[in-house]
Short mmCIF file of N, CA and C in Angstrom, two decimals:
data_model
loop_
_atom_site.label_atom_id
_atom_site.label_comp_id
_atom_site.label_asym_id
_atom_site.label_seq_id
_atom_site.Cartn_x
_atom_site.Cartn_y
_atom_site.Cartn_z
N MET A 1 5.66 36.41 -10.62
CA MET A 1 4.61 35.73 -9.91
C MET A 1 4.66 34.22 -10.16
N ARG A 2 4.89 33.83 -11.41
CA ARG A 2 4.95 32.41 -11.75
C ARG A 2 6.15 31.74 -11.09
N LYS A 3 7.26 32.47 -11.02
CA LYS A 3 8.45 31.91 -10.38
C LYS A 3 8.21 31.68 -8.90
N THR A 4 7.49 32.59 -8.27
CA THR A 4 7.18 32.45 -6.85
C THR A 4 6.29 31.23 -6.60
N ILE A 5 5.27 31.07 -7.44
CA ILE A 5 4.37 29.91 -7.32
C ILE A 5 5.14 28.62 -7.57
N ALA A 6 5.98 28.61 -8.60
CA ALA A 6 6.78 27.42 -8.91
C ALA A 6 7.72 27.08 -7.76
N ALA A 7 8.36 28.09 -7.19
CA ALA A 7 9.27 27.85 -6.07
C ALA A 7 8.50 27.31 -4.87
N ALA A 8 7.32 27.86 -4.61
CA ALA A 8 6.51 27.38 -3.50
C ALA A 8 6.09 25.93 -3.72
N LEU A 9 5.72 25.57 -4.93
CA LEU A 9 5.33 24.18 -5.24
C LEU A 9 6.51 23.23 -5.09
N VAL A 10 7.69 23.65 -5.51
CA VAL A 10 8.89 22.81 -5.37
C VAL A 10 9.20 22.58 -3.89
N ILE A 11 9.13 23.63 -3.09
CA ILE A 11 9.38 23.50 -1.65
C ILE A 11 8.34 22.59 -1.01
N LEU A 12 7.08 22.77 -1.39
CA LEU A 12 6.00 21.95 -0.85
C LEU A 12 6.20 20.48 -1.23
N ALA A 13 6.54 20.21 -2.48
CA ALA A 13 6.77 18.83 -2.94
C ALA A 13 7.97 18.22 -2.23
N ALA A 14 9.03 18.98 -2.05
CA ALA A 14 10.21 18.47 -1.35
C ALA A 14 9.89 18.15 0.11
N THR A 15 9.10 19.01 0.74
CA THR A 15 8.72 18.78 2.14
C THR A 15 7.90 17.51 2.27
N TYR A 16 6.88 17.35 1.42
CA TYR A 16 6.07 16.13 1.47
C TYR A 16 6.90 14.90 1.13
N GLY A 17 7.82 15.03 0.21
CA GLY A 17 8.70 13.91 -0.13
C GLY A 17 9.55 13.49 1.04
N MET A 18 10.08 14.46 1.77
CA MET A 18 10.90 14.13 2.95
C MET A 18 10.05 13.43 4.01
N PHE A 19 8.82 13.91 4.25
CA PHE A 19 7.95 13.26 5.21
C PHE A 19 7.60 11.84 4.78
N LEU A 20 7.37 11.65 3.50
CA LEU A 20 7.05 10.33 2.98
C LEU A 20 8.21 9.37 3.21
N VAL A 21 9.40 9.79 2.93
CA VAL A 21 10.58 8.94 3.13
C VAL A 21 10.81 8.70 4.62
N TRP A 22 10.67 9.74 5.42
CA TRP A 22 10.96 9.64 6.85
C TRP A 22 9.98 8.70 7.57
N PHE A 23 8.69 8.76 7.23
CA PHE A 23 7.68 8.00 7.94
C PHE A 23 7.25 6.72 7.24
N SER A 24 7.81 6.41 6.10
CA SER A 24 7.42 5.18 5.42
C SER A 24 8.17 4.00 6.00
N PRO A 25 7.53 2.82 6.00
CA PRO A 25 8.24 1.64 6.50
C PRO A 25 9.43 1.33 5.61
N ASP A 26 10.47 0.80 6.21
CA ASP A 26 11.68 0.54 5.44
C ASP A 26 11.72 -0.88 4.89
N GLY A 27 10.58 -1.42 4.53
CA GLY A 27 10.53 -2.71 3.87
C GLY A 27 10.42 -3.90 4.81
N LYS A 28 10.64 -3.71 6.09
CA LYS A 28 10.57 -4.85 7.00
C LYS A 28 9.12 -5.08 7.41
N GLN A 29 8.77 -6.33 7.53
CA GLN A 29 7.44 -6.70 8.00
C GLN A 29 7.48 -6.76 9.53
N THR A 30 6.59 -6.04 10.17
CA THR A 30 6.51 -6.07 11.62
C THR A 30 5.29 -6.89 12.02
N PRO A 31 5.33 -7.51 13.19
CA PRO A 31 4.16 -8.24 13.67
C PRO A 31 2.97 -7.30 13.82
N LYS A 32 1.79 -7.83 13.62
CA LYS A 32 0.56 -7.04 13.66
C LYS A 32 -0.31 -7.50 14.83
N VAL A 33 -0.95 -6.56 15.49
CA VAL A 33 -1.87 -6.88 16.57
C VAL A 33 -3.14 -7.46 15.97
N GLU A 34 -3.52 -8.65 16.44
CA GLU A 34 -4.75 -9.30 16.00
C GLU A 34 -5.48 -9.84 17.21
N ASN A 35 -6.78 -9.56 17.27
CA ASN A 35 -7.62 -10.03 18.38
C ASN A 35 -7.04 -9.65 19.74
N GLY A 36 -6.44 -8.49 19.85
CA GLY A 36 -5.92 -8.01 21.11
C GLY A 36 -4.61 -8.64 21.55
N LEU A 37 -3.91 -9.31 20.64
CA LEU A 37 -2.66 -9.99 20.99
C LEU A 37 -1.56 -9.63 19.98
N LEU A 38 -0.38 -9.33 20.51
CA LEU A 38 0.80 -9.07 19.69
C LEU A 38 1.87 -10.07 20.09
N ASP A 39 2.21 -10.97 19.18
CA ASP A 39 3.19 -12.02 19.47
C ASP A 39 4.57 -11.56 19.01
N LEU A 40 5.44 -11.26 19.98
CA LEU A 40 6.79 -10.81 19.68
C LEU A 40 7.84 -11.84 20.09
N THR A 41 7.43 -13.09 20.23
CA THR A 41 8.36 -14.11 20.69
C THR A 41 9.51 -14.34 19.72
N ALA A 42 9.28 -14.14 18.43
CA ALA A 42 10.35 -14.34 17.45
C ALA A 42 11.01 -13.03 17.02
N TRP A 43 10.57 -11.91 17.56
CA TRP A 43 11.09 -10.60 17.15
C TRP A 43 12.38 -10.30 17.90
N ARG A 44 13.41 -9.90 17.19
CA ARG A 44 14.70 -9.53 17.78
C ARG A 44 14.86 -8.03 17.68
N PHE A 45 14.61 -7.33 18.79
CA PHE A 45 14.64 -5.88 18.79
C PHE A 45 16.00 -5.32 18.39
N ALA A 46 17.07 -5.95 18.81
CA ALA A 46 18.41 -5.45 18.50
C ALA A 46 18.66 -5.46 16.99
N ASP A 47 18.11 -6.43 16.29
CA ASP A 47 18.31 -6.54 14.84
C ASP A 47 17.24 -5.82 14.03
N LYS A 48 16.01 -5.91 14.49
CA LYS A 48 14.88 -5.45 13.68
C LYS A 48 14.27 -4.13 14.14
N GLY A 49 14.60 -3.68 15.35
CA GLY A 49 14.11 -2.38 15.80
C GLY A 49 12.77 -2.44 16.50
N ILE A 50 12.12 -1.28 16.53
CA ILE A 50 10.87 -1.12 17.27
C ILE A 50 9.69 -1.72 16.50
N VAL A 51 8.59 -1.92 17.22
CA VAL A 51 7.38 -2.49 16.63
C VAL A 51 6.22 -1.55 16.91
N PRO A 52 5.48 -1.14 15.89
CA PRO A 52 4.29 -0.33 16.15
C PRO A 52 3.21 -1.20 16.80
N LEU A 53 2.39 -0.58 17.62
CA LEU A 53 1.33 -1.30 18.32
C LEU A 53 -0.01 -1.17 17.63
N ASP A 54 0.01 -0.85 16.35
CA ASP A 54 -1.21 -0.68 15.57
C ASP A 54 -1.88 -2.02 15.34
N GLY A 55 -3.20 -1.99 15.30
CA GLY A 55 -3.94 -3.21 15.00
C GLY A 55 -5.23 -3.29 15.77
N GLU A 56 -5.72 -4.50 15.92
CA GLU A 56 -7.03 -4.76 16.51
C GLU A 56 -6.90 -5.05 18.02
N TRP A 57 -7.18 -4.06 18.83
CA TRP A 57 -7.09 -4.18 20.28
C TRP A 57 -8.43 -4.62 20.86
N GLU A 58 -8.40 -5.16 22.08
CA GLU A 58 -9.64 -5.39 22.81
C GLU A 58 -10.17 -4.04 23.26
N PHE A 59 -11.49 -3.91 23.32
CA PHE A 59 -12.10 -2.63 23.66
C PHE A 59 -13.31 -2.88 24.55
N TYR A 60 -13.32 -2.17 25.67
CA TYR A 60 -14.41 -2.29 26.65
C TYR A 60 -15.04 -0.92 26.81
N PRO A 61 -16.11 -0.62 26.05
CA PRO A 61 -16.73 0.71 26.15
C PRO A 61 -17.42 0.92 27.48
N ASP A 62 -17.36 2.14 27.95
CA ASP A 62 -18.03 2.57 29.19
C ASP A 62 -17.55 1.82 30.43
N LYS A 63 -16.30 1.30 30.39
CA LYS A 63 -15.75 0.59 31.56
C LYS A 63 -14.29 1.00 31.75
N LEU A 64 -13.93 1.27 33.00
CA LEU A 64 -12.53 1.45 33.36
C LEU A 64 -12.11 0.22 34.13
N LEU A 65 -11.29 -0.60 33.53
CA LEU A 65 -10.92 -1.89 34.11
C LEU A 65 -9.46 -1.88 34.56
N PHE A 66 -9.16 -2.73 35.53
CA PHE A 66 -7.82 -2.88 36.07
C PHE A 66 -7.35 -4.32 35.86
N HIS A 67 -6.11 -4.57 36.16
CA HIS A 67 -5.55 -5.91 36.00
C HIS A 67 -6.41 -6.96 36.71
N GLU A 68 -6.89 -6.64 37.90
CA GLU A 68 -7.69 -7.59 38.67
C GLU A 68 -8.99 -7.97 37.96
N ASP A 69 -9.48 -7.08 37.10
CA ASP A 69 -10.72 -7.37 36.37
C ASP A 69 -10.54 -8.46 35.32
N PHE A 70 -9.30 -8.79 35.00
CA PHE A 70 -9.05 -9.80 33.98
C PHE A 70 -8.60 -11.14 34.57
N THR A 71 -8.72 -11.28 35.88
CA THR A 71 -8.40 -12.56 36.50
C THR A 71 -9.52 -13.54 36.23
N SER A 72 -9.35 -14.77 36.64
CA SER A 72 -10.31 -15.82 36.31
C SER A 72 -11.54 -15.86 37.21
N SER A 73 -11.73 -14.84 38.02
CA SER A 73 -12.88 -14.81 38.92
C SER A 73 -14.19 -14.73 38.13
N PRO A 74 -15.17 -15.61 38.43
CA PRO A 74 -16.46 -15.57 37.73
C PRO A 74 -17.19 -14.24 37.91
N ALA A 75 -16.94 -13.53 39.00
CA ALA A 75 -17.61 -12.24 39.23
C ALA A 75 -17.20 -11.22 38.18
N ASN A 76 -16.05 -11.43 37.55
CA ASN A 76 -15.56 -10.47 36.55
C ASN A 76 -15.92 -10.88 35.13
N GLU A 77 -16.72 -11.90 34.97
CA GLU A 77 -17.02 -12.44 33.64
C GLU A 77 -17.59 -11.38 32.70
N ASN A 78 -18.50 -10.53 33.18
CA ASN A 78 -19.11 -9.52 32.31
C ASN A 78 -18.11 -8.47 31.85
N ASN A 79 -17.07 -8.23 32.64
CA ASN A 79 -16.06 -7.25 32.27
C ASN A 79 -15.09 -7.79 31.22
N ARG A 80 -15.12 -9.09 31.00
CA ARG A 80 -14.14 -9.70 30.11
C ARG A 80 -14.73 -10.09 28.76
N LEU A 81 -15.79 -9.46 28.35
CA LEU A 81 -16.37 -9.71 27.04
C LEU A 81 -16.02 -8.52 26.15
N PRO A 82 -14.86 -8.56 25.52
CA PRO A 82 -14.41 -7.36 24.80
C PRO A 82 -15.04 -7.21 23.43
N GLY A 83 -15.09 -5.97 23.01
CA GLY A 83 -15.30 -5.68 21.61
C GLY A 83 -13.92 -5.58 20.99
N ARG A 84 -13.86 -5.17 19.76
CA ARG A 84 -12.59 -4.95 19.07
C ARG A 84 -12.59 -3.54 18.51
N ILE A 85 -11.39 -2.94 18.49
CA ILE A 85 -11.26 -1.60 17.94
C ILE A 85 -9.92 -1.49 17.25
N GLU A 86 -9.91 -0.81 16.13
CA GLU A 86 -8.67 -0.61 15.37
C GLU A 86 -7.91 0.57 15.97
N VAL A 87 -6.63 0.33 16.26
CA VAL A 87 -5.75 1.36 16.83
C VAL A 87 -4.64 1.62 15.82
N PRO A 88 -4.37 2.84 15.42
CA PRO A 88 -5.07 4.05 15.85
C PRO A 88 -6.44 4.13 15.19
N GLY A 89 -7.31 4.83 15.84
CA GLY A 89 -8.67 4.99 15.35
C GLY A 89 -9.50 5.73 16.37
N SER A 90 -10.78 5.79 16.09
CA SER A 90 -11.71 6.52 16.96
C SER A 90 -12.75 5.56 17.50
N TRP A 91 -13.18 5.80 18.71
CA TRP A 91 -14.23 4.96 19.26
C TRP A 91 -15.62 5.53 18.99
N SER A 92 -15.71 6.62 18.25
CA SER A 92 -16.98 7.32 18.07
C SER A 92 -18.05 6.47 17.39
N ASP A 93 -17.67 5.43 16.65
CA ASP A 93 -18.69 4.58 16.05
C ASP A 93 -19.13 3.45 16.99
N GLN A 94 -18.49 3.32 18.16
CA GLN A 94 -18.84 2.26 19.10
C GLN A 94 -19.48 2.78 20.38
N MET A 95 -19.30 4.07 20.65
CA MET A 95 -19.87 4.66 21.86
C MET A 95 -19.86 6.18 21.73
N ASN A 96 -20.42 6.87 22.73
CA ASN A 96 -20.41 8.32 22.73
C ASN A 96 -18.98 8.83 22.74
N THR A 97 -18.76 9.95 22.08
CA THR A 97 -17.43 10.53 22.01
C THR A 97 -16.92 10.89 23.40
N LEU A 98 -17.77 11.42 24.25
CA LEU A 98 -17.39 11.73 25.63
C LEU A 98 -17.75 10.55 26.51
N GLY A 99 -16.77 10.04 27.20
CA GLY A 99 -17.03 8.90 28.07
C GLY A 99 -15.73 8.26 28.48
N MET A 100 -15.82 7.01 28.91
CA MET A 100 -14.65 6.27 29.34
C MET A 100 -14.65 4.90 28.65
N ALA A 101 -13.48 4.34 28.54
CA ALA A 101 -13.35 3.01 27.95
C ALA A 101 -12.00 2.44 28.34
N THR A 102 -11.87 1.15 28.19
CA THR A 102 -10.60 0.47 28.43
C THR A 102 -10.14 -0.16 27.13
N TYR A 103 -8.90 0.12 26.77
CA TYR A 103 -8.23 -0.56 25.67
C TYR A 103 -7.31 -1.61 26.29
N ARG A 104 -7.24 -2.79 25.68
CA ARG A 104 -6.35 -3.82 26.23
C ARG A 104 -5.57 -4.47 25.09
N LEU A 105 -4.27 -4.58 25.31
CA LEU A 105 -3.38 -5.26 24.38
C LEU A 105 -2.52 -6.22 25.17
N ARG A 106 -2.53 -7.48 24.80
CA ARG A 106 -1.65 -8.47 25.41
C ARG A 106 -0.46 -8.67 24.49
N ILE A 107 0.75 -8.67 25.05
CA ILE A 107 1.97 -8.80 24.27
C ILE A 107 2.75 -10.00 24.78
N LYS A 108 3.06 -10.93 23.87
CA LYS A 108 3.89 -12.08 24.21
C LYS A 108 5.32 -11.78 23.78
N VAL A 109 6.25 -11.95 24.71
CA VAL A 109 7.67 -11.73 24.42
C VAL A 109 8.44 -13.01 24.69
N GLY A 110 9.58 -13.15 24.01
CA GLY A 110 10.41 -14.33 24.18
C GLY A 110 11.23 -14.29 25.45
N ASP A 111 11.84 -13.16 25.75
CA ASP A 111 12.73 -13.03 26.89
C ASP A 111 12.04 -12.21 27.97
N THR A 112 11.51 -12.88 28.98
CA THR A 112 10.78 -12.16 30.04
C THR A 112 11.72 -11.45 31.01
N ALA A 113 13.02 -11.73 30.93
CA ALA A 113 13.98 -11.04 31.80
C ALA A 113 14.39 -9.69 31.22
N GLU A 114 14.11 -9.46 29.96
CA GLU A 114 14.45 -8.22 29.28
C GLU A 114 13.53 -7.08 29.76
N VAL A 115 14.02 -5.85 29.69
CA VAL A 115 13.22 -4.68 30.03
C VAL A 115 12.69 -4.07 28.73
N TYR A 116 11.41 -3.82 28.68
CA TYR A 116 10.77 -3.25 27.50
C TYR A 116 10.14 -1.91 27.87
N GLY A 117 9.89 -1.08 26.87
CA GLY A 117 9.29 0.22 27.12
C GLY A 117 8.29 0.58 26.05
N LEU A 118 7.50 1.58 26.34
CA LEU A 118 6.51 2.11 25.40
C LEU A 118 6.81 3.58 25.17
N LYS A 119 6.61 4.01 23.94
CA LYS A 119 6.74 5.42 23.61
C LYS A 119 5.47 5.85 22.90
N THR A 120 4.84 6.90 23.39
CA THR A 120 3.63 7.41 22.76
C THR A 120 3.82 8.88 22.43
N SER A 121 3.19 9.31 21.39
CA SER A 121 3.22 10.72 21.06
C SER A 121 1.95 11.41 21.53
N ALA A 122 0.85 10.65 21.60
CA ALA A 122 -0.41 11.22 22.06
C ALA A 122 -1.34 10.07 22.45
N ILE A 123 -2.16 10.33 23.44
CA ILE A 123 -3.18 9.35 23.83
C ILE A 123 -4.49 10.06 23.90
#
């Protein structure tokens, strides 16, 4: 019985160790989202790899907004007063759990001719 428990603990520790190594940052500092902006103008994807989009995004509770809502039109002024929300995270402390909201992240890139992509595991 003790050998079985010990073997199970070793397997469990090895599994958690592998996950820790696999998902831990490899020492490189990545740019951080602050105030709804991620500045990647100095980031070289070919050398440094992907960038997580974690950080402080703009948040508009109870509103579904489109690109046109962020233009300079004075009629859209009320739609452009964002809150802030930490991503990943939950909006449950800012509004009802069931509802709608708009998250907004502005990204500055150095090479506007380059093609960029997003990969998500869940939204």
